[in-house]
Amino acid sequence: MPGELTTAIGAIGDPEGVREMGLEGLPGVDQVIPISRPYKLASSELSHHAPTTFEVDGRRVGGGETFCLIAGPCTVESPEQTFEVARAVAAAGASMLRGGAFKPRTSPFSFQGLGPAGLDILAEVREETGLPIVSEMTSADLAERFAETVDMIQVGARNMQNYGLLEVVGKLGRPVLLKRGLSSTLDELLQAADYVLKEGNERVILCERGIRTFDTAMRFTLDVGAVPWLKLHTHLPVIVDPSHASGDRRLVGPLSRAAAAAGADGIIVEVHGDPELALCDGPQQLYAEGFERFAREVEAHAGLLGRRLA
């Protein structure tokens, strides 16, 4: 494509192969500009893929008609605590129950979760309430146990670029909830999703959970704009985690309603019977007794886009 001062050359092929050629160092080459996106399987543009929808034990995710409300304790602490929260969120119309059995913590001295005992409690709660279980898998060594117990496997923000773990999770055949890394771009999030998708598992949900910025007003900065951007560039369902983004239960409601109004396919929030006594992330967990009102307010905002609770 000859211009007045320079000539642009359009090259069709694998962008990775082009990078390996080192064209930038050749005489007469001013710059190399990639125009195709680095993610392939997650892209709605390259594959012309229709929006992905699937069910988790009868609860529909994606598709633009339903809104998925995932709620539960940050950490499974005891059978009594988990049953109390599960009954409250189920009565309010939650689609699934979240609960951490294995917790990756910044400090090795912080509560790390109950481990296998926590998974046993979650299984008992599912038996009574019928709620599908969402829990974070932190190690490939846990693959067999999670495949047997958990309905949706969560890959946390700190493991978004643990590519070996992503490949293992992709092979388990369970739906995957993939959280955006603390300082990751949206392109990097979609490339991480490709690691799961390439294993033949198309049941992947992307989760915006806040990123690190210069601002310290909140725990993280919730990127609400990520929701409509991802909706433009990927066929995968997109949900939001306002609990981890804000770190403050007073902000969880407004951010949840904003996510619903922005077109998110759902939210994942933390709930506790007595957050002041929680072993992990108490300040950001909603009170179980007030969850019904919270759910109705979020449902109303999801209804602005014609969505109903899954």
PDB file of N, CA and C in Angstrom, residues 95-155:
ATOM      1  N   SER A  95     -28.281 -18.159  42.144  1.00  0.00           N
ATOM      2  CA  SER A  95     -28.148 -19.238  41.164  1.00  0.00           C
ATOM      3  C   SER A  95     -27.196 -20.324  41.649  1.00  0.00           C
ATOM      4  N   MET A  96     -26.127 -19.906  42.323  1.00  0.00           N
ATOM      5  CA  MET A  96     -25.100 -20.831  42.783  1.00  0.00           C
ATOM      6  C   MET A  96     -24.522 -20.350  44.104  1.00  0.00           C
ATOM      7  N   LEU A  97     -23.846 -21.280  44.793  1.00  0.00           N
ATOM      8  CA  LEU A  97     -23.210 -20.970  46.072  1.00  0.00           C
ATOM      9  C   LEU A  97     -21.705 -20.937  45.890  1.00  0.00           C
ATOM     10  N   ARG A  98     -21.085 -19.812  46.259  1.00  0.00           N
ATOM     11  CA  ARG A  98     -19.630 -19.743  46.266  1.00  0.00           C
ATOM     12  C   ARG A  98     -19.128 -20.055  47.676  1.00  0.00           C
ATOM     13  N   GLY A  99     -17.971 -20.674  47.750  1.00  0.00           N
ATOM     14  CA  GLY A  99     -17.397 -20.966  49.059  1.00  0.00           C
ATOM     15  C   GLY A  99     -15.967 -21.432  48.904  1.00  0.00           C
ATOM     16  N   GLY A 100     -15.056 -20.835  49.648  1.00  0.00           N
ATOM     17  CA  GLY A 100     -13.643 -21.173  49.543  1.00  0.00           C
ATOM     18  C   GLY A 100     -13.245 -22.267  50.510  1.00  0.00           C
ATOM     19  N   ALA A 101     -12.729 -23.358  49.992  1.00  0.00           N
ATOM     20  CA  ALA A 101     -12.172 -24.418  50.834  1.00  0.00           C
ATOM     21  C   ALA A 101     -10.656 -24.299  50.914  1.00  0.00           C
ATOM     22  N   PHE A 102     -10.049 -23.847  49.813  1.00  0.00           N
ATOM     23  CA  PHE A 102      -8.608 -23.582  49.758  1.00  0.00           C
ATOM     24  C   PHE A 102      -8.442 -22.103  49.432  1.00  0.00           C
ATOM     25  N   LYS A 103      -7.748 -21.367  50.296  1.00  0.00           N
ATOM     26  CA  LYS A 103      -7.636 -19.920  50.151  1.00  0.00           C
ATOM     27  C   LYS A 103      -6.179 -19.507  49.941  1.00  0.00           C
ATOM     28  N   PRO A 104      -5.844 -18.963  48.770  1.00  0.00           N
ATOM     29  CA  PRO A 104      -4.496 -18.408  48.583  1.00  0.00           C
ATOM     30  C   PRO A 104      -4.400 -17.057  49.269  1.00  0.00           C
ATOM     31  N   ARG A 105      -3.593 -16.953  50.286  1.00  0.00           N
ATOM     32  CA  ARG A 105      -3.492 -15.728  51.070  1.00  0.00           C
ATOM     33  C   ARG A 105      -2.116 -15.101  50.887  1.00  0.00           C
ATOM     34  N   THR A 106      -2.070 -13.788  50.976  1.00  0.00           N
ATOM     35  CA  THR A 106      -0.805 -13.076  50.829  1.00  0.00           C
ATOM     36  C   THR A 106       0.171 -13.463  51.933  1.00  0.00           C
ATOM     37  N   SER A 107      -0.340 -13.585  53.148  1.00  0.00           N
ATOM     38  CA  SER A 107       0.501 -13.986  54.275  1.00  0.00           C
ATOM     39  C   SER A 107       0.342 -15.483  54.545  1.00  0.00           C
ATOM     40  N   PRO A 108       1.436 -16.202  54.744  1.00  0.00           N
ATOM     41  CA  PRO A 108       1.332 -17.635  55.049  1.00  0.00           C
ATOM     42  C   PRO A 108       0.738 -17.905  56.424  1.00  0.00           C
ATOM     43  N   PHE A 109       0.608 -16.841  57.249  1.00  0.00           N
ATOM     44  CA  PHE A 109       0.069 -17.009  58.598  1.00  0.00           C
ATOM     45  C   PHE A 109      -1.432 -16.730  58.666  1.00  0.00           C
ATOM     46  N   SER A 110      -2.019 -16.313  57.547  1.00  0.00           N
ATOM     47  CA  SER A 110      -3.462 -16.078  57.494  1.00  0.00           C
ATOM     48  C   SER A 110      -4.194 -17.405  57.316  1.00  0.00           C
ATOM     49  N   PHE A 111      -5.485 -17.393  57.639  1.00  0.00           N
ATOM     50  CA  PHE A 111      -6.315 -18.594  57.511  1.00  0.00           C
ATOM     51  C   PHE A 111      -6.335 -19.066  56.059  1.00  0.00           C
ATOM     52  N   GLN A 112      -5.952 -20.306  55.832  1.00  0.00           N
ATOM     53  CA  GLN A 112      -5.809 -20.845  54.477  1.00  0.00           C
ATOM     54  C   GLN A 112      -6.999 -21.688  54.030  1.00  0.00           C
ATOM     55  N   GLY A 113      -8.053 -21.735  54.837  1.00  0.00           N
ATOM     56  CA  GLY A 113      -9.214 -22.553  54.492  1.00  0.00           C
ATOM     57  C   GLY A 113      -9.157 -23.918  55.158  1.00  0.00           C
ATOM     58  N   LEU A 114     -10.286 -24.622  55.133  1.00  0.00           N
ATOM     59  CA  LEU A 114     -10.372 -25.939  55.777  1.00  0.00           C
ATOM     60  C   LEU A 114      -9.876 -27.066  54.888  1.00  0.00           C
ATOM     61  N   GLY A 115      -9.591 -26.758  53.618  1.00  0.00           N
ATOM     62  CA  GLY A 115      -9.092 -27.785  52.715  1.00  0.00           C
ATOM     63  C   GLY A 115     -10.155 -28.816  52.370  1.00  0.00           C
ATOM     64  N   PRO A 116      -9.790 -30.102  52.317  1.00  0.00           N
ATOM     65  CA  PRO A 116     -10.740 -31.157  51.951  1.00  0.00           C
ATOM     66  C   PRO A 116     -12.002 -31.159  52.812  1.00  0.00           C
ATOM     67  N   ALA A 117     -11.859 -30.820  54.096  1.00  0.00           N
ATOM     68  CA  ALA A 117     -13.040 -30.771  54.969  1.00  0.00           C
ATOM     69  C   ALA A 117     -14.023 -29.708  54.490  1.00  0.00           C
ATOM     70  N   GLY A 118     -13.500 -28.614  53.956  1.00  0.00           N
ATOM     71  CA  GLY A 118     -14.365 -27.574  53.415  1.00  0.00           C
ATOM     72  C   GLY A 118     -15.143 -28.053  52.208  1.00  0.00           C
ATOM     73  N   LEU A 119     -14.506 -28.844  51.347  1.00  0.00           N
ATOM     74  CA  LEU A 119     -15.210 -29.417  50.196  1.00  0.00           C
ATOM     75  C   LEU A 119     -16.313 -30.376  50.646  1.00  0.00           C
ATOM     76  N   ASP A 120     -16.046 -31.119  51.705  1.00  0.00           N
ATOM     77  CA  ASP A 120     -17.073 -32.033  52.232  1.00  0.00           C
ATOM     78  C   ASP A 120     -18.296 -31.253  52.719  1.00  0.00           C
ATOM     79  N   ILE A 121     -18.048 -30.131  53.385  1.00  0.00           N
ATOM     80  CA  ILE A 121     -19.159 -29.302  53.866  1.00  0.00           C
ATOM     81  C   ILE A 121     -19.954 -28.748  52.693  1.00  0.00           C
ATOM     82  N   LEU A 122     -19.264 -28.279  51.672  1.00  0.00           N
ATOM     83  CA  LEU A 122     -19.954 -27.740  50.492  1.00  0.00           C
ATOM     84  C   LEU A 122     -20.821 -28.805  49.829  1.00  0.00           C
ATOM     85  N   ALA A 123     -20.325 -30.030  49.782  1.00  0.00           N
ATOM     86  CA  ALA A 123     -21.102 -31.126  49.192  1.00  0.00           C
ATOM     87  C   ALA A 123     -22.372 -31.383  49.993  1.00  0.00           C
ATOM     88  N   GLU A 124     -22.278 -31.302  51.313  1.00  0.00           N
ATOM     89  CA  GLU A 124     -23.457 -31.495  52.161  1.00  0.00           C
ATOM     90  C   GLU A 124     -24.468 -30.366  51.959  1.00  0.00           C
ATOM     91  N   VAL A 125     -23.964 -29.151  51.823  1.00  0.00           N
ATOM     92  CA  VAL A 125     -24.846 -28.005  51.618  1.00  0.00           C
ATOM     93  C   VAL A 125     -25.561 -28.116  50.277  1.00  0.00           C
ATOM     94  N   ARG A 126     -24.859 -28.544  49.257  1.00  0.00           N
ATOM     95  CA  ARG A 126     -25.498 -28.719  47.945  1.00  0.00           C
ATOM     96  C   ARG A 126     -26.601 -29.765  48.017  1.00  0.00           C
ATOM     97  N   GLU A 127     -26.361 -30.807  48.785  1.00  0.00           N
ATOM     98  CA  GLU A 127     -27.346 -31.878  48.918  1.00  0.00           C
ATOM     99  C   GLU A 127     -28.655 -31.342  49.489  1.00  0.00           C
ATOM    100  N   GLU A 128     -28.550 -30.430  50.460  1.00  0.00           N
ATOM    101  CA  GLU A 128     -29.763 -29.890  51.082  1.00  0.00           C
ATOM    102  C   GLU A 128     -30.410 -28.789  50.251  1.00  0.00           C
ATOM    103  N   THR A 129     -29.619 -27.832  49.785  1.00  0.00           N
ATOM    104  CA  THR A 129     -30.174 -26.641  49.127  1.00  0.00           C
ATOM    105  C   THR A 129     -30.363 -26.803  47.624  1.00  0.00           C
ATOM    106  N   GLY A 130     -29.632 -27.715  47.002  1.00  0.00           N
ATOM    107  CA  GLY A 130     -29.696 -27.868  45.553  1.00  0.00           C
ATOM    108  C   GLY A 130     -28.873 -26.857  44.788  1.00  0.00           C
ATOM    109  N   LEU A 131     -28.150 -25.981  45.503  1.00  0.00           N
ATOM    110  CA  LEU A 131     -27.350 -24.965  44.830  1.00  0.00           C
ATOM    111  C   LEU A 131     -26.057 -25.570  44.281  1.00  0.00           C
ATOM    112  N   PRO A 132     -25.741 -25.348  43.009  1.00  0.00           N
ATOM    113  CA  PRO A 132     -24.440 -25.770  42.487  1.00  0.00           C
ATOM    114  C   PRO A 132     -23.320 -25.039  43.227  1.00  0.00           C
ATOM    115  N   ILE A 133     -22.171 -25.688  43.345  1.00  0.00           N
ATOM    116  CA  ILE A 133     -21.060 -25.168  44.135  1.00  0.00           C
ATOM    117  C   ILE A 133     -19.976 -24.579  43.231  1.00  0.00           C
ATOM    118  N   VAL A 134     -19.513 -23.381  43.598  1.00  0.00           N
ATOM    119  CA  VAL A 134     -18.390 -22.723  42.934  1.00  0.00           C
ATOM    120  C   VAL A 134     -17.276 -22.577  43.968  1.00  0.00           C
ATOM    121  N   SER A 135     -16.087 -23.104  43.667  1.00  0.00           N
ATOM    122  CA  SER A 135     -14.990 -23.007  44.621  1.00  0.00           C
ATOM    123  C   SER A 135     -13.665 -22.913  43.871  1.00  0.00           C
ATOM    124  N   GLU A 136     -12.683 -22.277  44.512  1.00  0.00           N
ATOM    125  CA  GLU A 136     -11.406 -22.008  43.863  1.00  0.00           C
ATOM    126  C   GLU A 136     -10.435 -23.174  44.010  1.00  0.00           C
ATOM    127  N   MET A 137      -9.897 -23.592  42.872  1.00  0.00           N
ATOM    128  CA  MET A 137      -8.880 -24.635  42.842  1.00  0.00           C
ATOM    129  C   MET A 137      -7.523 -23.966  42.735  1.00  0.00           C
ATOM    130  N   THR A 138      -6.653 -24.210  43.696  1.00  0.00           N
ATOM    131  CA  THR A 138      -5.381 -23.493  43.781  1.00  0.00           C
ATOM    132  C   THR A 138      -4.187 -24.301  43.291  1.00  0.00           C
ATOM    133  N   SER A 139      -4.376 -25.592  43.071  1.00  0.00           N
ATOM    134  CA  SER A 139      -3.254 -26.439  42.677  1.00  0.00           C
ATOM    135  C   SER A 139      -3.736 -27.556  41.765  1.00  0.00           C
ATOM    136  N   ALA A 140      -2.900 -27.931  40.808  1.00  0.00           N
ATOM    137  CA  ALA A 140      -3.228 -29.037  39.916  1.00  0.00           C
ATOM    138  C   ALA A 140      -3.356 -30.348  40.675  1.00  0.00           C
ATOM    139  N   ASP A 141      -2.727 -30.435  41.845  1.00  0.00           N
ATOM    140  CA  ASP A 141      -2.808 -31.652  42.651  1.00  0.00           C
ATOM    141  C   ASP A 141      -4.224 -31.917  43.155  1.00  0.00           C
ATOM    142  N   LEU A 142      -5.059 -30.898  43.150  1.00  0.00           N
ATOM    143  CA  LEU A 142      -6.429 -31.021  43.651  1.00  0.00           C
ATOM    144  C   LEU A 142      -7.423 -31.380  42.561  1.00  0.00           C
ATOM    145  N   ALA A 143      -6.950 -31.610  41.351  1.00  0.00           N
ATOM    146  CA  ALA A 143      -7.833 -31.764  40.189  1.00  0.00           C
ATOM    147  C   ALA A 143      -8.875 -32.856  40.378  1.00  0.00           C
ATOM    148  N   GLU A 144      -8.453 -34.037  40.804  1.00  0.00           N
ATOM    149  CA  GLU A 144      -9.378 -35.164  40.919  1.00  0.00           C
ATOM    150  C   GLU A 144     -10.466 -34.881  41.949  1.00  0.00           C
ATOM    151  N   ARG A 145     -10.075 -34.296  43.074  1.00  0.00           N
ATOM    152  CA  ARG A 145     -11.051 -34.019  44.130  1.00  0.00           C
ATOM    153  C   ARG A 145     -12.050 -32.954  43.673  1.00  0.00           C
ATOM    154  N   PHE A 146     -11.578 -31.916  43.003  1.00  0.00           N
ATOM    155  CA  PHE A 146     -12.474 -30.871  42.540  1.00  0.00           C
ATOM    156  C   PHE A 146     -13.418 -31.378  41.461  1.00  0.00           C
ATOM    157  N   ALA A 147     -12.928 -32.219  40.576  1.00  0.00           N
ATOM    158  CA  ALA A 147     -13.769 -32.771  39.521  1.00  0.00           C
ATOM    159  C   ALA A 147     -14.914 -33.598  40.096  1.00  0.00           C
ATOM    160  N   GLU A 148     -14.665 -34.202  41.250  1.00  0.00           N
ATOM    161  CA  GLU A 148     -15.690 -35.034  41.897  1.00  0.00           C
ATOM    162  C   GLU A 148     -16.699 -34.213  42.682  1.00  0.00           C
ATOM    163  N   THR A 149     -16.274 -33.057  43.213  1.00  0.00           N
ATOM    164  CA  THR A 149     -17.079 -32.342  44.209  1.00  0.00           C
ATOM    165  C   THR A 149     -17.689 -31.050  43.711  1.00  0.00           C
ATOM    166  N   VAL A 150     -16.959 -30.279  42.916  1.00  0.00           N
ATOM    167  CA  VAL A 150     -17.335 -28.900  42.599  1.00  0.00           C
ATOM    168  C   VAL A 150     -18.034 -28.823  41.245  1.00  0.00           C
ATOM    169  N   ASP A 151     -19.105 -28.030  41.170  1.00  0.00           N
ATOM    170  CA  ASP A 151     -19.856 -27.891  39.922  1.00  0.00           C
ATOM    171  C   ASP A 151     -19.215 -26.880  38.968  1.00  0.00           C
ATOM    172  N   MET A 152     -18.598 -25.845  39.515  1.00  0.00           N
ATOM    173  CA  MET A 152     -17.863 -24.872  38.713  1.00  0.00           C
ATOM    174  C   MET A 152     -16.547 -24.562  39.404  1.00  0.00           C
ATOM    175  N   ILE A 153     -15.448 -24.695  38.670  1.00  0.00           N
ATOM    176  CA  ILE A 153     -14.123 -24.483  39.238  1.00  0.00           C
ATOM    177  C   ILE A 153     -13.697 -23.044  39.005  1.00  0.00           C
ATOM    178  N   GLN A 154     -13.324 -22.369  40.079  1.00  0.00           N
ATOM    179  CA  GLN A 154     -12.846 -20.994  39.983  1.00  0.00           C
ATOM    180  C   GLN A 154     -11.321 -20.979  39.917  1.00  0.00           C
ATOM    181  N   VAL A 155     -10.805 -20.187  38.976  1.00  0.00           N
ATOM    182  CA  VAL A 155      -9.371 -19.905  38.924  1.00  0.00           C
ATOM    183  C   VAL A 155      -9.212 -18.465  39.393  1.00  0.00           C
TER     184      VAL A 155
END
